[in-house]
Amino acid sequence: MPDVVRAASRRMRHLLPGCCFAFALGATGVLVLPALPTPVTLLGLLVCAVLPAACRRRAAGWPLAAILGFALAAGEGHRRLDERLNSSLEGTDLEVTGFVASLPVRGVRSLRFDFDIVSGTRSPLRARLSWYERGDAVRPGDCLRLVLRLKRPRGVVNAAGFDFERYALVQRIAATGYVLRVLDAQACAPRPDIDRLRAVIADSIDAGLKPGRIRATVKGLAIGDTRELGDADWDLFRATGTTHLIAISGLHVGLAGAVGSGLAWLLWWLWPRLCLRVPRPQAMAVAALLSAGAYTLIAGATLPTLRTWLTLAAMLAGVLVRREVGWWTRYALALVAVLLCDPLAVLAAGFWLSFGAVAWLILAFGRGWRPQAWWRRWLLPQLGLTLALCPLGLAFFQQASLAAPLVNLLAVPWVTFVVVPVLLLALLCAPLSGLAALLWQLAAWLLLPFDTLVATASNWPLGRWTLPAPTPTSWVLALLGTAMLLAPRGWPGRALGIFGLLPLLWPAADPIPPGVFELTLLDVGQGQAALVRTATHALLVDTGPEFPDGDDLGDRVLAPTLAQLGVRALDGLIVSHDDLDHAGGTASLRRRLPVAGIQSSAPSVIAGARHCLAGQRWSWDGIDFEILHPPPLLPYLGNESSCVLRIAGPGGSALIPGDIGEVIEGRLLREQAEKLDVDLLIAGHHGSAGSSSAAFLAAVSPHEIWYSAGHRNRFRFPRAEVLQRARAVGAAQWSTATAGALHRRIGAGRATSGARDHLRRWWREPPGELDGLH
């Protein structure tokens, strides 16, 4: 019998890693689905997988594990979609009771926080709320009775950029909205919440340090509080490959575990009799898990930190059960442990980056690779890690940092082994406010070299490498090619891995022929940004909104989308006027992308801009561009001074009128009526009632009208009367609010397409209709 048990144990050890990897691969399958399979289909898949296993077919293990992983992830996806706010409650005033569930983020005019609603909706859910003009801060765990106006999570959808709907699904956010009024600020007793302790620690850091990126970095490293880091700061860290260091990372949780393990070793060394009760290796493993778990709680027990703790537990599993477990088996167990706790972790970039980095470290050091030269021990792992994570960085962010190996060579040991220990000591001394304040200041002083390094490295030539996100096929080929290139020395055909990277480095393009132009109206919410591309040139008209808290969509939407479309530099930028919904992303976009020339009706507020004036003309690749408004002597009138651009080629024409109203439309009718007749019109002022007059639409006589508007915006753009006027002239109508980014190649016979339909994913809201139209 012992021989049978040992044989079964050996077989299990050989089968377990493969089944774990198959399980993870199956869960990954939900990433590419436009829609989730029905529960009946999932049940059928499980039956088909279980039957061979029931017949004891040896090959059934891996397929069964893959189908189980897929079914678990898809089932969790159905559950979270069902948790979202019922659509019948959107836009209605709801009286709810709930608890503040996050650290509040204070903006210029609002307070933003997550709120766990326990009553007032059809089922409990978590909502992300904005509280405008709020003077008093709320604390995590506070019980409030509020009147809210909610809607289902909905973000902008473009060729690339931040996907809020996927983020909301991962974070279990079932609704977004804002507070109308407070009914009871103390509706019930506050609930215990670790975030209350984090808020106290954050306040103590704020009291001892000056506002700025270093203070924000201290809070991020100490307690995972990144509220003060703006888009510009995150862009800086992405450009230098140091984002993994800023919030609580695996290195920091591992270091906390190492501290606990070291204390246990010291305790067992001082009192050897403890070994008679608990062996020292097991005591050290338990202490490591406890100290890492405590640090995870202080960091807010967020998904990334929980993922790190579970990975650490899986890696220590062999020690705890007193069995020799290979590194790849531990890795596979960690994968399954994370996916069992959160089957949709595969939707988060951090999941892939974390496990990708660990896989490379096992590949590099798992077989005892130890170069003798000290510089090789430091440099080669960083170079290998940059190469290993390059396909993942391009897939999620459309960029990779070529400066990362050198920056991380200096930053990782400095932050991990110098700064973080000081921060851990400060956390331990938090009850002693005076000592803790000195340690916070010491940590800030130690971060100065790191901050200087990343600020300098972000400006290095070729420091940031931007490419379109790879297709699933080219991504898989790149991963295989990377694995071959990083294989151990002596691996046959290792150099052939470079061919797997070629589709990633030189992605397939869809060239625009001369005499044809592409018009893309980006989905930027309540704002406007339109991209015009010819065979060899690119022009952007407006840059979307800036929000009251200072953030904009230049980093989140414009730069990634332009990279995805193959635009590495702009030959021109027109900012129609200086309203924040049209000019908000200008500064951040210029920080990310070279811009050859800028025109605006308000050049004094944009550095290096020149005035756009009626009569200006130029031609690119057989396409004619002309500014129709404003005339030279017109004073600046805000919306009415918007640059009006006409684009015409052999196969069609388009008009982008900015935010002009009926007065300027009438002037154009009187003075330039012959130039208004176009095929495609982007509606003036987002479809407001004061624009797109019946006479103007009759003169333009467009085949299509596009509206740039936010979903359920408070202005109700496009207005119903404008839709009726457009219907009267027989124009097809599209809105970014319902269809996402709009795209058409004019002159090539291609119809208009919306990104929400063309790039359909199951976690996104489906394309809507605009009063029975597109």
mmCIF file with all atom_site columns, N, CA, C and O in Angstrom, residues 44-57 60 64:
data_model
loop_
_atom_site.group_PDB
_atom_site.id
_atom_site.type_symbol
_atom_site.label_atom_id
_atom_site.label_alt_id
_atom_site.label_comp_id
_atom_site.label_asym_id
_atom_site.label_entity_id
_atom_site.label_seq_id
_atom_site.pdbx_PDB_ins_code
_atom_site.Cartn_x
_atom_site.Cartn_y
_atom_site.Cartn_z
_atom_site.occupancy
_atom_site.B_iso_or_equiv
_atom_site.pdbx_formal_charge
_atom_site.auth_seq_id
_atom_site.auth_comp_id
_atom_site.auth_asym_id
_atom_site.auth_atom_id
_atom_site.pdbx_PDB_model_num
ATOM 1  N N  . GLY A 1 44 ? -22.994 22.588 -20.287 1.00 0.00 ? 44 GLY A N  1
ATOM 2  C CA . GLY A 1 44 ? -22.687 21.584 -21.289 1.00 0.00 ? 44 GLY A CA 1
ATOM 3  C C  . GLY A 1 44 ? -21.193 21.335 -21.419 1.00 0.00 ? 44 GLY A C  1
ATOM 4  O O  . GLY A 1 44 ? -20.752 20.186 -21.572 1.00 0.00 ? 44 GLY A O  1
ATOM 5  N N  . LEU A 1 45 ? -20.389 22.415 -21.358 1.00 0.00 ? 45 LEU A N  1
ATOM 6  C CA . LEU A 1 45 ? -18.938 22.251 -21.411 1.00 0.00 ? 45 LEU A CA 1
ATOM 7  C C  . LEU A 1 45 ? -18.424 21.437 -20.233 1.00 0.00 ? 45 LEU A C  1
ATOM 8  O O  . LEU A 1 45 ? -17.553 20.572 -20.381 1.00 0.00 ? 45 LEU A O  1
ATOM 9  N N  . LEU A 1 46 ? -18.973 21.704 -19.052 1.00 0.00 ? 46 LEU A N  1
ATOM 10 C CA . LEU A 1 46 ? -18.530 20.961 -17.863 1.00 0.00 ? 46 LEU A CA 1
ATOM 11 C C  . LEU A 1 46 ? -18.872 19.473 -17.987 1.00 0.00 ? 46 LEU A C  1
ATOM 12 O O  . LEU A 1 46 ? -18.065 18.607 -17.628 1.00 0.00 ? 46 LEU A O  1
ATOM 13 N N  . VAL A 1 47 ? -20.053 19.185 -18.510 1.00 0.00 ? 47 VAL A N  1
ATOM 14 C CA . VAL A 1 47 ? -20.442 17.783 -18.679 1.00 0.00 ? 47 VAL A CA 1
ATOM 15 C C  . VAL A 1 47 ? -19.506 17.089 -19.664 1.00 0.00 ? 47 VAL A C  1
ATOM 16 O O  . VAL A 1 47 ? -19.038 15.967 -19.425 1.00 0.00 ? 47 VAL A O  1
ATOM 17 N N  . CYS A 1 48 ? -19.204 17.772 -20.774 1.00 0.00 ? 48 CYS A N  1
ATOM 18 C CA . CYS A 1 48 ? -18.300 17.187 -21.770 1.00 0.00 ? 48 CYS A CA 1
ATOM 19 C C  . CYS A 1 48 ? -16.900 16.969 -21.203 1.00 0.00 ? 48 CYS A C  1
ATOM 20 O O  . CYS A 1 48 ? -16.177 16.065 -21.635 1.00 0.00 ? 48 CYS A O  1
ATOM 21 N N  . ALA A 1 49 ? -16.497 17.804 -20.266 1.00 0.00 ? 49 ALA A N  1
ATOM 22 C CA . ALA A 1 49 ? -15.164 17.660 -19.676 1.00 0.00 ? 49 ALA A CA 1
ATOM 23 C C  . ALA A 1 49 ? -15.134 16.594 -18.600 1.00 0.00 ? 49 ALA A C  1
ATOM 24 O O  . ALA A 1 49 ? -14.149 15.877 -18.450 1.00 0.00 ? 49 ALA A O  1
ATOM 25 N N  . VAL A 1 50 ? -16.232 16.467 -17.852 1.00 0.00 ? 50 VAL A N  1
ATOM 26 C CA . VAL A 1 50 ? -16.251 15.532 -16.731 1.00 0.00 ? 50 VAL A CA 1
ATOM 27 C C  . VAL A 1 50 ? -16.402 14.092 -17.195 1.00 0.00 ? 50 VAL A C  1
ATOM 28 O O  . VAL A 1 50 ? -15.846 13.168 -16.590 1.00 0.00 ? 50 VAL A O  1
ATOM 29 N N  . LEU A 1 51 ? -17.123 13.860 -18.285 1.00 0.00 ? 51 LEU A N  1
ATOM 30 C CA . LEU A 1 51 ? -17.361 12.494 -18.741 1.00 0.00 ? 51 LEU A CA 1
ATOM 31 C C  . LEU A 1 51 ? -16.073 11.718 -19.010 1.00 0.00 ? 51 LEU A C  1
ATOM 32 O O  . LEU A 1 51 ? -15.915 10.588 -18.527 1.00 0.00 ? 51 LEU A O  1
ATOM 33 N N  . PRO A 1 52 ? -15.099 12.280 -19.796 1.00 0.00 ? 52 PRO A N  1
ATOM 34 C CA . PRO A 1 52 ? -13.847 11.523 -19.978 1.00 0.00 ? 52 PRO A CA 1
ATOM 35 C C  . PRO A 1 52 ? -13.113 11.279 -18.668 1.00 0.00 ? 52 PRO A C  1
ATOM 36 O O  . PRO A 1 52 ? -12.514 10.223 -18.480 1.00 0.00 ? 52 PRO A O  1
ATOM 37 N N  . ALA A 1 53 ? -13.167 12.267 -17.757 1.00 0.00 ? 53 ALA A N  1
ATOM 38 C CA . ALA A 1 53 ? -12.498 12.078 -16.469 1.00 0.00 ? 53 ALA A CA 1
ATOM 39 C C  . ALA A 1 53 ? -13.172 10.963 -15.665 1.00 0.00 ? 53 ALA A C  1
ATOM 40 O O  . ALA A 1 53 ? -12.511 10.180 -14.984 1.00 0.00 ? 53 ALA A O  1
ATOM 41 N N  . ALA A 1 54 ? -14.505 10.882 -15.767 1.00 0.00 ? 54 ALA A N  1
ATOM 42 C CA . ALA A 1 54 ? -15.226 9.829  -15.058 1.00 0.00 ? 54 ALA A CA 1
ATOM 43 C C  . ALA A 1 54 ? -14.875 8.447  -15.608 1.00 0.00 ? 54 ALA A C  1
ATOM 44 O O  . ALA A 1 54 ? -14.928 7.448  -14.883 1.00 0.00 ? 54 ALA A O  1
ATOM 45 N N  . CYS A 1 55 ? -14.523 8.399  -16.890 1.00 0.00 ? 55 CYS A N  1
ATOM 46 C CA . CYS A 1 55 ? -14.105 7.131  -17.505 1.00 0.00 ? 55 CYS A CA 1
ATOM 47 C C  . CYS A 1 55 ? -12.638 6.831  -17.252 1.00 0.00 ? 55 CYS A C  1
ATOM 48 O O  . CYS A 1 55 ? -12.075 5.899  -17.846 1.00 0.00 ? 55 CYS A O  1
ATOM 49 N N  . ARG A 1 56 ? -11.983 7.666  -16.436 1.00 0.00 ? 56 ARG A N  1
ATOM 50 C CA . ARG A 1 56 ? -10.589 7.478  -16.034 1.00 0.00 ? 56 ARG A CA 1
ATOM 51 C C  . ARG A 1 56 ? -9.640  7.522  -17.222 1.00 0.00 ? 56 ARG A C  1
ATOM 52 O O  . ARG A 1 56 ? -8.689  6.747  -17.306 1.00 0.00 ? 56 ARG A O  1
ATOM 53 N N  . ARG A 1 57 ? -9.897  8.432  -18.138 1.00 0.00 ? 57 ARG A N  1
ATOM 54 C CA . ARG A 1 57 ? -8.949  8.638  -19.225 1.00 0.00 ? 57 ARG A CA 1
ATOM 55 C C  . ARG A 1 57 ? -7.865  9.592  -18.739 1.00 0.00 ? 57 ARG A C  1
ATOM 56 O O  . ARG A 1 57 ? -8.157  10.703 -18.313 1.00 0.00 ? 57 ARG A O  1
ATOM 57 N N  . ALA A 1 60 ? -7.625  13.311 -19.712 1.00 0.00 ? 60 ALA A N  1
ATOM 58 C CA . ALA A 1 60 ? -8.734  14.218 -19.424 1.00 0.00 ? 60 ALA A CA 1
ATOM 59 C C  . ALA A 1 60 ? -8.374  15.284 -18.404 1.00 0.00 ? 60 ALA A C  1
ATOM 60 O O  . ALA A 1 60 ? -9.127  16.238 -18.220 1.00 0.00 ? 60 ALA A O  1
ATOM 61 N N  . LEU A 1 64 ? -9.981  19.069 -18.668 1.00 0.00 ? 64 LEU A N  1
ATOM 62 C CA . LEU A 1 64 ? -10.939 19.314 -17.592 1.00 0.00 ? 64 LEU A CA 1
ATOM 63 C C  . LEU A 1 64 ? -10.554 20.556 -16.798 1.00 0.00 ? 64 LEU A C  1
ATOM 64 O O  . LEU A 1 64 ? -11.407 21.405 -16.486 1.00 0.00 ? 64 LEU A O  1
#
